[in-house]
Amino acid sequence: MKKLQGAHLRKPITPDLLMTPSDQGDVDLDVDFAADRGNWTGKLDFLLSCIGYCVGLGNVWRFPYRAYTNGGGAFLVPYFLMLAICGIPLFFLELSLGQFSSLGPLAVWKISPLFKGAGAAMLLIVGLVAIYYNMIIAYVLFYLFASLTSTLPWEHCGNWWNTGRCLEHRGAKEGNGALPLNLTSTVSPSEEYWSRYVLHIQGSQGIGSPGEIRWNLCLCLLLAWVIVFLCILKGVKSSGKVVYFTATFPYLILLMLLVRGVTLPGAWKGIQFYLTPQFHHLLSSKVWIEAALQIFYSLGVGFGGLLTFASYNTFHQNIYRDTFIVTLGNAITSILAGFAIFSVLGYMSQELGVPVDQVAKAGPGLAFVVYPQAMTMLPLSPFWSFLFFFMLLTLGLDSQFAFLETIVTAVTDEFPYYLRPKKAVFSGLICVAMYLMGLILTTDGGMYWLVLLDDYSASFGLMVVVITTCLAVTRVYGIQRFCRDIHMMLGFKPGLYFRACWLFLSPATLLALLVYSIVKYQPSEYGSYRFPAWAELLGILMGLLSCLMIPAGMLVAVLREEGSFWERLQQASRPAMDWGPSLEENRTGMYVATLAGSQSPKPLMVHMRKYGGITSFENTAIEVDREIAEEEESMM
């Protein structure tokens, strides 16, 4: 006890106002939370996790459709241009934030506490998306199990769920090849299997009367959540190993489906329809908007997943290289998926005797109606059906891992002393809660609720969050300071291309997207069903709630400060006292632990946070860095 008292007396006394969490004692708080927090256990864990997160269901059922409806091969021009303006810069920005701070989407706003509401908005959005996204995985599991049979159940009519309108594809043509007059009023067996058996949508009168819970869908959803929980049980240490399979195996299946597809009769017809350039489409603003939207959603920017994954990196991980690998790989995967899908649709078009544009669909209709119907036309149809749905399962799972890991990481980083030791239990509670909230999606009218969530949970709210993040980092925190942080990590500063995109091009493009989505707003619908006004209002409020998180967070941050309103605003916008690299060995420059010639052992950030002015301290820190660099060179 005397030794402890003596040691205490020998330490310089620091005013509480200047204290950081690491200064408040050396018993429990000297724990290296970066190490305790966890890291990727292998060199490829992070890269494969990002690939698995970005390459998802949208690459298969959304990109090919958007390409052929927006100019075919000509669509690749605005697609890659928007990738350069929005995709790559925003991807790199989010990775840089996460890796530099080793913090999740909430705690990372120590960079500027005034904007912490943007982190809360991210969590709300990703939580809503995770609820319905796992329901899509449950549908995939349903079809996966249904494919384990000698004859696919959606191959023929005559089942209890079929109606008199059901017409098998083999009956679509008459003996002389002419189409029957009433073909347009018929329905394929796969469509009735999806709507009347899987969804049992005839048991619902609409979104207001969802009907009974479908026990088979309920069990599939439970299985989906159990799989997700087991894979994220130990955080990135477990999910980082699972992605070695879930991020790579889809490429093997996609390659098999591509080879099988291009060897089918009529395949070239579908590929030609998919890629024939129609350059006059480039004169339409809609095409450029569609390209930007596809890039924006396919890379998963703004959901917090990229930030979360990067936060588990080592401080000097080359995320600059990884950014180009993942973003370009995602684009190439989308194009290859288009070849695999449209080669089969071309064959289907020839078999049915209808144009390709009457076969092709976007969204779940492609995965659960059109492609399953195409599988019934192939030899060994259950085998190809199983492969297709297994590919969708692996594509969907690693995206879902990212959603859950984002939520768990964000909350545990906010309350590390309480939740980090019990992270597995907390992950389980999150999965149980989301499963219970998702039960409404397993009812007869569950598809109506899924469409509502899909249309509004991550629409204009997500764009507002990303615009806010971009402006807060580059304008409030400062583009020069942010570039210096990246230089500290990677050894070089981002060039003119990245700075121009972060400052002007990316925010302007996203703002144009936001305005376009508001001006061209269309009410939700599912088939011929139109959603009632109260459901539309609920969806709009869902999107607005995430936006309102930002001003609410600003209000809380300002109220926590002292002084006049302007002083409070200035204090809240400055970085927190403990902002910077999590490990002392990585703290240099403005984050250096001590200042040369100074009696204060406080990091430079404390002085900046307290007194506002940065130039004198900043110059001192730069001198320290220069001296260290000169010493290292002389030793070499």
C-alpha positions as MATLAB code, in Angstrom:
seq = 'MKKLQGAHLRKPITPDLLMTPSDQGDVDLDVDFAADRGNWTGKLDFLLSCIGYCVGLGNVWRFPYRAYTNGGGAFLVPYFLMLAICGIPLFFLELSLGQFSSLGPLAVWKISPLFKGAGAAMLLIVGLVAIYYNMIIAYVLFYLFASLTSTLPWEHCGNWWNTGRCLEHRGAKEGNGALPLNLTSTVSPSEEYWSRYVLHIQGSQGIGSPGEIRWNLCLCLLLAWVIVFLCILKGVKSSGKVVYFTATFPYLILLMLLVRGVTLPGAWKGIQFYLTPQFHHLLSSKVWIEAALQIFYSLGVGFGGLLTFASYNTFHQNIYRDTFIVTLGNAITSILAGFAIFSVLGYMSQELGVPVDQVAKAGPGLAFVVYPQAMTMLPLSPFWSFLFFFMLLTLGLDSQFAFLETIVTAVTDEFPYYLRPKKAVFSGLICVAMYLMGLILTTDGGMYWLVLLDDYSASFGLMVVVITTCLAVTRVYGIQRFCRDIHMMLGFKPGLYFRACWLFLSPATLLALLVYSIVKYQPSEYGSYRFPAWAELLGILMGLLSCLMIPAGMLVAVLREEGSFWERLQQASRPAMDWGPSLEENRTGMYVATLAGSQSPKPLMVHMRKYGGITSFENTAIEVDREIAEEEESMM';
ca = [
       0.000    0.000    0.000;
       2.866    2.373    0.847;
       4.568    1.608   -2.433;
       1.388    2.470   -4.293;
       1.055    5.733   -2.392;
       4.657    6.627   -3.121;
       4.234    5.898   -6.784;
       1.132    8.066   -6.825;
       3.012   10.962   -5.235;
       5.817   10.742   -7.778;
       3.372   10.969  -10.754;
       2.646   14.424  -12.195;
      -0.867   15.500  -11.266;
      -3.028   16.256  -14.274;
      -6.268   18.219  -14.151;
      -9.316   15.965  -14.642;
     -10.408   18.039  -17.610;
      -7.300   16.960  -19.501;
      -7.506   13.298  -18.556;
      -8.158   10.564  -21.078;
      -9.519    7.121  -20.181;
      -5.974    5.683  -20.211;
      -4.973    8.118  -17.461;
      -7.680    7.272  -14.973;
      -5.882    4.422  -13.304;
      -3.615    1.466  -14.037;
      -5.589   -1.378  -12.523;
      -8.392   -2.197  -14.986;
      -7.990    0.442  -17.660;
      -4.510   -0.524  -18.788;
      -6.075   -3.414  -20.685;
      -5.119   -3.277  -24.355;
      -8.626   -3.026  -25.701;
      -7.467   -3.254  -29.306;
      -5.994   -6.671  -28.592;
      -8.874   -7.666  -26.329;
     -11.306   -6.490  -28.985;
      -9.985   -9.045  -31.446;
      -8.309   -8.988  -34.848;
      -8.395  -10.948  -38.048;
      -6.468  -14.176  -37.588;
      -5.274  -14.506  -41.186;
      -4.023  -12.251  -43.972;
      -6.959  -13.008  -46.266;
      -9.704  -12.829  -43.614;
     -10.370   -9.132  -44.143;
     -10.167   -9.214  -47.931;
     -12.479  -12.215  -48.284;
     -14.915  -10.771  -45.739;
     -15.155   -7.560  -47.770;
     -15.626   -9.507  -51.002;
     -18.312  -11.661  -49.404;
     -20.026   -8.582  -47.979;
     -20.095   -6.679  -51.275;
     -20.761   -9.597  -53.620;
     -24.292  -10.548  -52.666;
     -27.711  -11.382  -54.006;
     -27.947   -8.067  -55.868;
     -25.096   -9.097  -58.176;
     -27.218  -11.986  -59.425;
     -30.751  -10.644  -59.542;
     -30.363   -6.870  -59.920;
     -27.310   -5.962  -62.010;
     -28.082   -8.088  -65.118;
     -31.637   -6.706  -65.282;
     -30.496   -3.094  -64.864;
     -27.861   -3.586  -67.536;
     -30.179   -4.857  -70.252;
     -32.930   -2.304  -69.506;
     -30.471    0.616  -69.553;
     -28.565    0.185  -72.775;
     -26.987   -3.258  -72.512;
     -23.236   -2.986  -73.054;
     -23.530    0.818  -73.114;
     -24.596    0.652  -69.447;
     -21.028   -0.301  -68.544;
     -19.872    3.239  -69.423;
     -21.871    5.052  -66.689;
     -21.445    2.033  -64.401;
     -17.648    2.213  -64.322;
     -17.685    6.024  -64.304;
     -19.923    6.025  -61.216;
     -17.673    3.363  -59.709;
     -14.758    5.792  -60.086;
     -16.648    8.848  -58.788;
     -18.618    7.303  -55.931;
     -17.795    3.657  -55.355;
     -14.015    3.545  -54.950;
     -13.567    6.849  -53.029;
     -16.383    6.211  -50.528;
     -15.243    2.613  -50.065;
     -11.707    3.788  -49.264;
     -12.986    6.525  -46.935;
     -15.007    4.081  -44.847;
     -12.160    1.567  -44.638;
      -9.746    4.324  -43.607;
     -12.004    5.520  -40.801;
     -12.387    2.029  -39.369;
      -8.753    0.980  -39.619;
      -7.321    4.226  -38.230;
      -9.492    4.207  -35.116;
     -10.116    0.475  -34.552;
     -13.675    1.444  -33.612;
     -17.175    0.513  -34.767;
     -19.826    2.762  -36.380;
     -20.832    4.450  -33.097;
     -17.525    4.922  -31.286;
     -15.755    6.038  -34.482;
     -17.546    9.375  -34.128;
     -14.984   10.383  -31.550;
     -13.628   12.004  -34.708;
     -16.426   14.567  -34.301;
     -18.986   13.788  -31.562;
     -21.413   16.258  -33.116;
     -22.189   13.702  -35.826;
     -22.572   10.608  -33.677;
     -26.210   10.467  -34.759;
     -24.973    9.311  -38.181;
     -23.586    6.206  -36.472;
     -26.918    5.583  -34.738;
     -28.670    5.995  -38.103;
     -26.328    3.386  -39.604;
     -27.300    0.919  -36.883;
     -31.014    1.525  -37.400;
     -30.699    0.995  -41.150;
     -28.541   -2.107  -40.909;
     -30.851   -3.562  -38.236;
     -33.934   -3.207  -40.450;
     -32.072   -4.622  -43.453;
     -30.773   -7.591  -41.434;
     -34.326   -8.525  -40.409;
     -35.677   -8.905  -43.937;
     -32.400  -10.009  -45.563;
     -32.354  -13.133  -43.427;
     -35.919  -13.839  -44.548;
     -34.620  -13.978  -48.131;
     -31.995  -16.454  -46.932;
     -34.849  -18.452  -45.367;
     -36.586  -18.574  -48.784;
     -33.316  -19.801  -50.295;
     -33.087  -22.556  -47.659;
     -36.682  -23.537  -48.446;
     -35.849  -23.989  -52.143;
     -32.565  -25.678  -51.297;
     -34.380  -28.392  -49.341;
     -37.072  -28.628  -52.029;
     -34.357  -29.371  -54.608;
     -33.346  -32.554  -52.743;
     -35.703  -34.696  -54.790;
     -35.784  -36.572  -58.063;
     -38.444  -34.262  -59.527;
     -38.611  -30.569  -58.708;
     -41.991  -29.738  -57.106;
     -42.467  -26.673  -59.328;
     -41.945  -28.625  -62.540;
     -45.564  -29.702  -63.142;
     -49.104  -28.479  -62.641;
     -51.726  -30.602  -60.910;
     -50.640  -29.985  -57.327;
     -53.056  -28.767  -54.656;
     -51.671  -25.241  -54.875;
     -52.080  -24.975  -58.654;
     -55.038  -23.250  -60.311;
     -56.697  -23.687  -63.693;
     -54.417  -20.984  -65.116;
     -51.303  -23.148  -64.570;
     -49.593  -24.113  -67.843;
     -46.430  -26.200  -68.091;
     -43.735  -24.910  -70.409;
     -43.905  -28.077  -72.476;
     -47.520  -27.207  -73.219;
     -46.753  -23.666  -74.238;
     -46.272  -24.662  -77.851;
     -48.814  -26.594  -79.848;
     -47.875  -29.240  -82.315;
     -47.319  -26.786  -85.152;
     -45.294  -24.449  -82.938;
     -47.970  -21.769  -82.806;
     -48.665  -20.128  -79.508;
     -52.110  -20.619  -77.964;
     -54.265  -17.522  -77.978;
     -54.684  -17.350  -74.207;
     -51.000  -17.790  -73.320;
     -50.828  -14.359  -71.724;
     -53.459  -15.344  -69.147;
     -51.587  -18.456  -68.045;
     -49.175  -18.865  -65.134;
     -46.084  -21.082  -64.940;
     -45.894  -23.856  -62.322;
     -42.845  -22.173  -60.751;
     -44.746  -18.919  -60.265;
     -47.677  -20.623  -58.550;
     -45.282  -22.687  -56.420;
     -43.636  -19.463  -55.253;
     -46.739  -17.383  -54.635;
     -49.327  -19.986  -53.598;
     -47.215  -22.640  -51.862;
     -44.055  -20.992  -50.499;
     -45.613  -17.615  -49.667;
     -49.240  -18.825  -49.480;
     -50.099  -15.235  -50.308;
     -53.712  -16.121  -51.113;
     -54.238  -16.500  -47.353;
     -53.704  -12.763  -46.834;
     -55.993   -9.895  -47.735;
     -53.110   -7.405  -47.770;
     -50.439   -5.880  -45.574;
     -53.023   -5.036  -42.911;
     -54.161   -8.671  -42.525;
     -51.030  -10.832  -42.784;
     -52.810  -14.070  -41.844;
     -51.249  -17.081  -40.140;
     -47.580  -17.896  -39.633;
     -46.241  -20.451  -42.120;
     -44.539  -23.060  -39.938;
     -42.157  -24.215  -42.699;
     -40.956  -20.643  -43.364;
     -40.753  -20.058  -39.615;
     -38.410  -23.047  -39.239;
     -36.313  -21.990  -42.234;
     -35.944  -18.515  -40.724;
     -34.934  -20.065  -37.397;
     -32.321  -22.196  -39.175;
     -31.003  -19.117  -40.983;
     -30.533  -17.247  -37.698;
     -28.900  -20.275  -36.054;
     -26.391  -20.508  -38.924;
     -25.628  -16.800  -38.682;
     -25.212  -16.947  -34.896;
     -22.856  -19.928  -35.026;
     -20.728  -18.198  -37.651;
     -20.383  -14.930  -35.698;
     -20.192  -16.621  -32.273;
     -16.551  -15.666  -31.767;
     -16.697  -12.461  -33.773;
     -14.246  -12.030  -36.630;
     -12.226  -14.993  -35.392;
     -15.036  -17.323  -36.492;
     -16.686  -15.359  -39.313;
     -13.229  -14.604  -40.738;
     -12.717  -18.333  -41.271;
     -16.211  -19.088  -42.563;
     -15.790  -16.557  -45.390;
     -12.942  -18.634  -46.809;
     -15.765  -20.885  -47.978;
     -18.765  -18.559  -48.355;
     -16.821  -15.915  -50.307;
     -15.036  -18.284  -52.697;
     -17.415  -21.184  -53.310;
     -20.040  -19.020  -55.098;
     -17.448  -18.320  -57.801;
     -17.026  -22.035  -58.430;
     -20.780  -22.530  -58.761;
     -21.131  -19.384  -60.876;
     -18.443  -20.715  -63.200;
     -20.263  -24.062  -63.481;
     -23.563  -22.320  -64.226;
     -21.819  -20.087  -66.777;
     -20.245  -23.019  -68.614;
     -23.542  -24.910  -68.557;
     -25.456  -21.830  -69.667;
     -23.346  -20.862  -72.665;
     -23.485  -24.430  -74.004;
     -27.308  -24.410  -74.120;
     -29.138  -23.844  -77.420;
     -30.332  -20.241  -77.640;
     -27.818  -19.049  -75.023;
     -26.271  -16.550  -77.432;
     -29.699  -15.012  -77.932;
     -29.875  -14.121  -74.251;
     -26.263  -12.898  -74.069;
     -26.766  -10.731  -77.133;
     -29.885   -9.255  -75.585;
     -27.967   -8.642  -72.364;
     -24.948   -6.865  -73.828;
     -25.973   -5.322  -77.172;
     -24.890   -1.665  -76.809;
     -27.655    0.901  -77.187;
     -25.689    4.121  -76.846;
     -28.719    6.379  -77.255;
     -29.669    5.363  -73.696;
     -26.672    7.354  -72.415;
     -28.539   10.560  -73.262;
     -31.084    9.707  -70.557;
     -30.427   10.818  -66.976;
     -32.227    7.685  -65.757;
     -29.390    5.464  -66.969;
     -26.772    7.432  -65.029;
     -28.938    7.407  -61.926;
     -29.455    3.636  -62.231;
     -25.685    3.114  -62.575;
     -24.969    5.226  -59.501;
     -27.646    3.427  -57.479;
     -26.275    0.034  -58.491;
     -22.754    1.023  -57.395;
     -23.993    2.636  -54.203;
     -25.979   -0.355  -52.965;
     -23.811   -3.177  -54.298;
     -20.671   -1.990  -52.470;
     -22.536   -1.663  -49.173;
     -21.227    1.825  -48.388;
     -22.960    3.498  -45.451;
     -24.172    0.334  -43.742;
     -21.151    0.280  -41.427;
     -20.000   -3.164  -42.511;
     -16.841   -1.934  -44.231;
     -15.987    0.287  -41.289;
     -16.502   -2.617  -38.888;
     -14.356   -5.046  -40.859;
     -11.534   -2.498  -41.246;
     -11.580   -1.813  -37.499;
     -10.227   -5.333  -36.907;
      -7.227   -4.761  -39.211;
      -3.683   -4.148  -38.124;
      -2.844   -0.445  -38.279;
      -0.727   -0.662  -41.444;
      -2.917   -3.023  -43.508;
      -2.791   -1.949  -47.164;
      -6.458   -1.003  -47.555;
      -5.585    1.112  -50.600;
      -4.797   -2.059  -52.536;
      -7.725   -3.920  -50.994;
     -10.130   -1.151  -52.077;
      -9.350   -1.661  -55.756;
      -9.369   -5.458  -55.469;
     -12.830   -5.558  -53.848;
     -14.543   -2.809  -55.868;
     -13.286   -3.981  -59.260;
     -13.850   -7.621  -58.287;
     -17.430   -6.814  -57.353;
     -18.025   -5.136  -60.740;
     -16.503   -8.045  -62.681;
     -18.559  -10.538  -60.659;
     -21.758   -8.660  -61.571;
     -20.877   -8.803  -65.267;
     -20.052  -12.528  -65.112;
     -23.300  -13.206  -63.256;
     -25.118  -11.470  -66.109;
     -23.574  -13.890  -68.610;
     -24.562  -16.894  -66.468;
     -28.131  -15.647  -65.953;
     -28.897  -14.429  -69.466;
     -27.403  -17.454  -71.209;
     -29.968  -19.595  -69.383;
     -32.737  -17.037  -70.017;
     -31.872  -17.107  -73.730;
     -32.294  -20.880  -73.726;
     -35.553  -20.479  -71.835;
     -36.737  -17.892  -74.359;
     -36.109  -20.304  -77.223;
     -37.839  -23.182  -75.460;
     -40.925  -21.133  -74.593;
     -41.025  -19.283  -77.899;
     -41.258  -15.860  -76.254;
     -38.897  -12.839  -76.405;
     -36.146  -12.608  -73.806;
     -37.609   -9.428  -72.325;
     -40.755  -11.354  -71.388;
     -38.652  -13.889  -69.504;
     -36.218  -11.595  -67.691;
     -37.128  -10.109  -64.332;
     -35.309   -8.318  -61.519;
     -35.395   -9.021  -57.810;
     -36.742  -12.125  -56.077;
     -38.843  -12.957  -59.143;
     -35.681  -13.941  -61.001;
     -34.341  -16.115  -58.175;
     -37.589  -17.810  -57.128;
     -39.680  -17.927  -60.326;
     -37.770  -17.509  -63.599;
     -34.505  -19.313  -62.865;
     -36.159  -22.251  -61.058;
     -38.426  -22.656  -64.091;
     -35.356  -22.654  -66.322;
     -33.810  -25.404  -64.186;
     -36.763  -27.701  -64.927;
     -35.830  -27.601  -68.628;
     -32.315  -28.958  -68.031;
     -31.227  -32.575  -67.639;
     -30.472  -33.345  -63.969;
     -32.617  -30.364  -63.023;
     -32.537  -31.017  -59.218;
     -28.725  -30.961  -59.304;
     -28.542  -27.581  -61.077;
     -31.311  -26.200  -58.895;
     -29.456  -27.247  -55.756;
     -26.244  -25.626  -57.009;
     -28.024  -22.377  -57.864;
     -29.696  -22.036  -54.483;
     -26.570  -23.098  -52.650;
     -24.777  -20.288  -54.467;
     -27.471  -17.830  -53.355;
     -27.161  -19.132  -49.780;
     -23.407  -18.540  -49.623;
     -23.796  -15.144  -51.327;
     -26.395  -14.073  -48.784;
     -24.786  -15.438  -45.625;
     -21.554  -13.453  -45.659;
     -23.501  -10.235  -46.236;
     -25.665  -11.135  -43.243;
     -22.537  -11.831  -41.181;
     -21.442   -8.263  -41.881;
     -24.806   -6.802  -40.836;
     -24.802   -8.619  -37.490;
     -21.107   -8.010  -36.828;
     -21.709   -4.295  -37.447;
     -24.457   -4.115  -34.820;
     -22.598   -6.192  -32.235;
     -19.292   -4.361  -32.730;
     -20.900   -0.913  -32.565;
     -22.677   -1.581  -29.274;
     -19.798   -3.443  -27.608;
     -17.393   -0.638  -28.537;
     -19.727    1.790  -26.772;
     -19.870   -0.345  -23.608;
     -16.626   -2.364  -23.720;
     -16.304   -2.991  -19.983;
     -19.737   -4.616  -19.761;
     -20.375   -6.232  -23.153;
     -17.006   -7.206  -24.599;
     -16.440  -10.107  -22.152;
     -19.986  -11.321  -22.930;
     -19.939  -10.708  -26.670;
     -21.190  -14.211  -27.553;
     -24.208  -13.886  -25.241;
     -24.956  -10.419  -26.580;
     -24.749  -11.710  -30.179;
     -27.208  -14.456  -29.294;
     -29.668  -11.985  -27.778;
     -29.478   -9.826  -30.914;
     -30.197  -12.854  -33.120;
     -33.159  -13.928  -30.963;
     -34.634  -10.417  -30.950;
     -34.306  -10.077  -34.717;
     -35.789  -13.521  -35.290;
     -38.847  -12.564  -33.244;
     -39.197   -9.270  -35.113;
     -38.927  -11.139  -38.403;
     -41.746  -13.564  -37.632;
     -44.256  -11.270  -39.349;
     -42.363  -11.971  -42.575;
     -43.217  -15.681  -42.270;
     -46.981  -15.046  -42.400;
     -49.196  -15.394  -45.463;
     -48.799  -11.687  -46.148;
     -45.165  -11.557  -45.096;
     -44.008  -10.633  -48.608;
     -45.885   -7.336  -48.367;
     -43.943   -6.423  -45.235;
     -40.675   -7.549  -46.831;
     -41.297   -5.285  -49.851;
     -42.079   -2.367  -47.525;
     -38.843   -2.904  -45.587;
     -36.850   -3.330  -48.787;
     -38.237   -0.137  -50.339;
     -37.813    2.188  -47.366;
     -35.339    0.882  -44.772;
     -32.226    1.742  -46.798;
     -33.460    4.245  -49.362;
     -33.080    7.999  -48.952;
     -32.014    7.597  -45.293;
     -28.864    5.732  -46.323;
     -27.929    8.464  -48.806;
     -28.340   11.134  -46.113;
     -26.070    9.151  -43.781;
     -23.320    8.769  -46.400;
     -23.499   12.442  -47.431;
     -23.271   13.458  -43.753;
     -20.297   11.164  -43.172;
     -18.464   12.488  -46.206;
     -19.028   16.135  -45.272;
     -18.210   15.605  -41.571;
     -14.877   13.949  -42.335;
     -13.738   16.283  -45.105;
     -15.227   19.626  -44.013;
     -15.530   19.497  -40.221;
     -12.641   17.217  -39.288;
     -10.668   18.492  -42.272;
      -9.478   16.913  -45.491;
      -5.821   17.728  -44.748;
      -6.001   16.148  -41.297;
      -7.773   13.083  -42.674;
      -5.157   12.677  -45.413;
      -2.428   12.976  -42.774;
      -4.085   10.193  -40.789;
      -4.036    7.972  -43.868;
      -0.381    8.883  -44.423;
       0.324    7.707  -40.866;
      -1.255    4.326  -41.682;
      -0.167    3.663  -45.254;
       2.959    5.775  -45.710;
       1.481    8.051  -48.384;
      -1.284   10.616  -48.694;
      -4.282   10.128  -50.998;
      -3.824   11.906  -54.315;
      -5.836   14.596  -56.038;
      -8.360   12.040  -57.351;
      -9.496   10.944  -53.880;
      -9.475   14.454  -52.428;
     -11.569   15.823  -55.315;
     -14.094   12.991  -54.993;
     -14.397   13.313  -51.214;
     -14.729   17.098  -51.308;
     -16.963   17.609  -54.330;
     -17.777   14.791  -56.754;
     -19.055   12.081  -54.400;
     -21.277   14.319  -52.206;
     -22.657   16.109  -55.294;
     -23.495   12.798  -56.991;
     -25.171   11.436  -53.864;
     -27.138   14.660  -53.446;
     -28.342   14.331  -57.037;
     -29.375   10.734  -56.289;
     -31.262   11.873  -53.213;
     -33.131   14.598  -55.075;
     -33.914   12.213  -57.944;
     -35.292    9.552  -55.586;
     -37.568   12.154  -53.958;
     -38.755   13.705  -57.233;
     -39.343   10.326  -58.892;
     -40.941    8.800  -55.805;
     -43.340    5.973  -56.595;
     -45.574    4.164  -54.079;
     -44.640    0.585  -53.230;
     -46.373   -2.275  -54.963;
     -46.108   -6.023  -55.236;
     -47.479   -7.380  -58.480;
     -50.949   -5.922  -58.875;
     -51.252   -5.126  -55.168;
     -51.040   -1.441  -54.246;
     -50.076   -0.589  -50.693;
     -52.595    1.438  -48.650;
     -51.807    5.019  -47.615;
     -51.032    4.085  -43.992;
     -48.412    1.555  -45.133;
     -46.787    4.161  -47.377;
     -46.713    6.597  -44.473;
     -45.158    3.934  -42.247;
     -42.455    3.323  -44.844;
     -41.682    7.041  -45.224;
     -41.466    7.414  -41.438;
     -39.103    4.438  -41.377;
     -36.768    6.250  -43.763;
     -37.156    9.593  -41.970;
     -36.360    8.071  -38.585;
     -32.803    7.285  -39.642;
     -32.418   10.840  -40.960;
     -33.740   12.320  -37.706;
     -31.071   10.433  -35.759;
     -28.484   12.897  -37.074;
     -29.999   16.165  -35.708;
     -30.991   14.318  -32.516;
     -27.369   13.259  -32.026;
     -26.227   16.826  -32.650;
     -28.603   18.103  -29.977;
     -27.325   15.594  -27.421;
     -23.679   16.388  -28.239;
     -24.226   20.151  -27.869;
     -26.090   19.773  -24.566;
     -23.198   17.778  -23.115;
     -20.778   20.676  -23.599;
     -20.494   23.904  -21.572;
     -20.544   27.578  -22.519;
     -22.495   29.534  -25.092;
     -24.209   27.777  -27.987;
     -21.369   28.607  -30.377;
     -18.760   27.386  -27.892;
     -20.727   24.182  -27.329;
     -20.975   23.670  -31.097;
     -17.244   24.156  -31.547;
     -16.377   21.806  -28.696;
     -18.763   19.107  -29.968;
     -17.367   19.263  -33.491;
     -13.738   18.800  -32.392;
     -12.254   15.313  -32.045;
     -12.646   13.669  -28.643;
      -9.654   13.599  -26.309;
      -8.956    9.929  -26.949;
      -9.431   10.061  -30.737;
      -6.620    8.457  -32.709;
      -4.912    5.087  -33.167;
      -5.821    2.635  -30.424;
      -2.254    1.423  -29.790;
       0.375    3.772  -28.359;
       2.992    2.366  -30.736;
       0.979    3.779  -33.653;
       0.504    7.241  -32.156;
       2.775    9.720  -33.920;
       2.467   13.297  -35.083;
      -0.508   15.049  -33.521;
      -1.290   11.859  -31.579;
       2.184   11.562  -30.068;
       2.016   10.515  -26.410;
       4.252   13.345  -25.140;
       5.382   16.647  -26.569;
       9.100   17.391  -26.728;
      10.080   19.805  -23.967;
       6.639   19.652  -22.363;
       5.925   18.623  -18.754;
       2.461   17.368  -19.731;
       2.298   13.666  -20.612;
      -1.000   14.245  -22.410;
      -1.447   13.440  -26.122;
      -1.492   16.439  -28.402;
      -5.188   15.745  -29.110;
      -5.996   16.703  -25.497;
      -4.504   20.148  -25.968;
      -6.309   20.595  -29.272;
      -9.618   19.519  -27.738;
      -9.153   21.842  -24.743;
      -7.823   24.995  -26.326;
      -9.115   24.753  -29.892;
      -6.016   26.140  -31.589;
      -3.849   23.521  -33.257;
      -1.051   25.241  -35.126;
       1.586   25.521  -32.403;
       1.058   21.996  -31.086;
       0.757   20.678  -34.598;
       4.093   22.220  -35.573;
       5.717   20.731  -32.481;
       4.376   17.302  -33.349;
       5.576   17.598  -36.929;
       9.038   18.475  -35.639;
       8.985   15.401  -33.407;
       8.067   13.220  -36.375;
      10.798   14.783  -38.500;
      13.434   14.187  -35.834;
      12.357   10.549  -35.451;
      12.493   10.046  -39.217;
      15.998   11.567  -39.408;
      17.205    9.316  -36.597;
      15.837    6.229  -38.364;
      17.542    7.249  -41.630;
      20.875    7.832  -39.880;
      20.661    4.379  -38.262;
      20.094    2.786  -41.645;
];
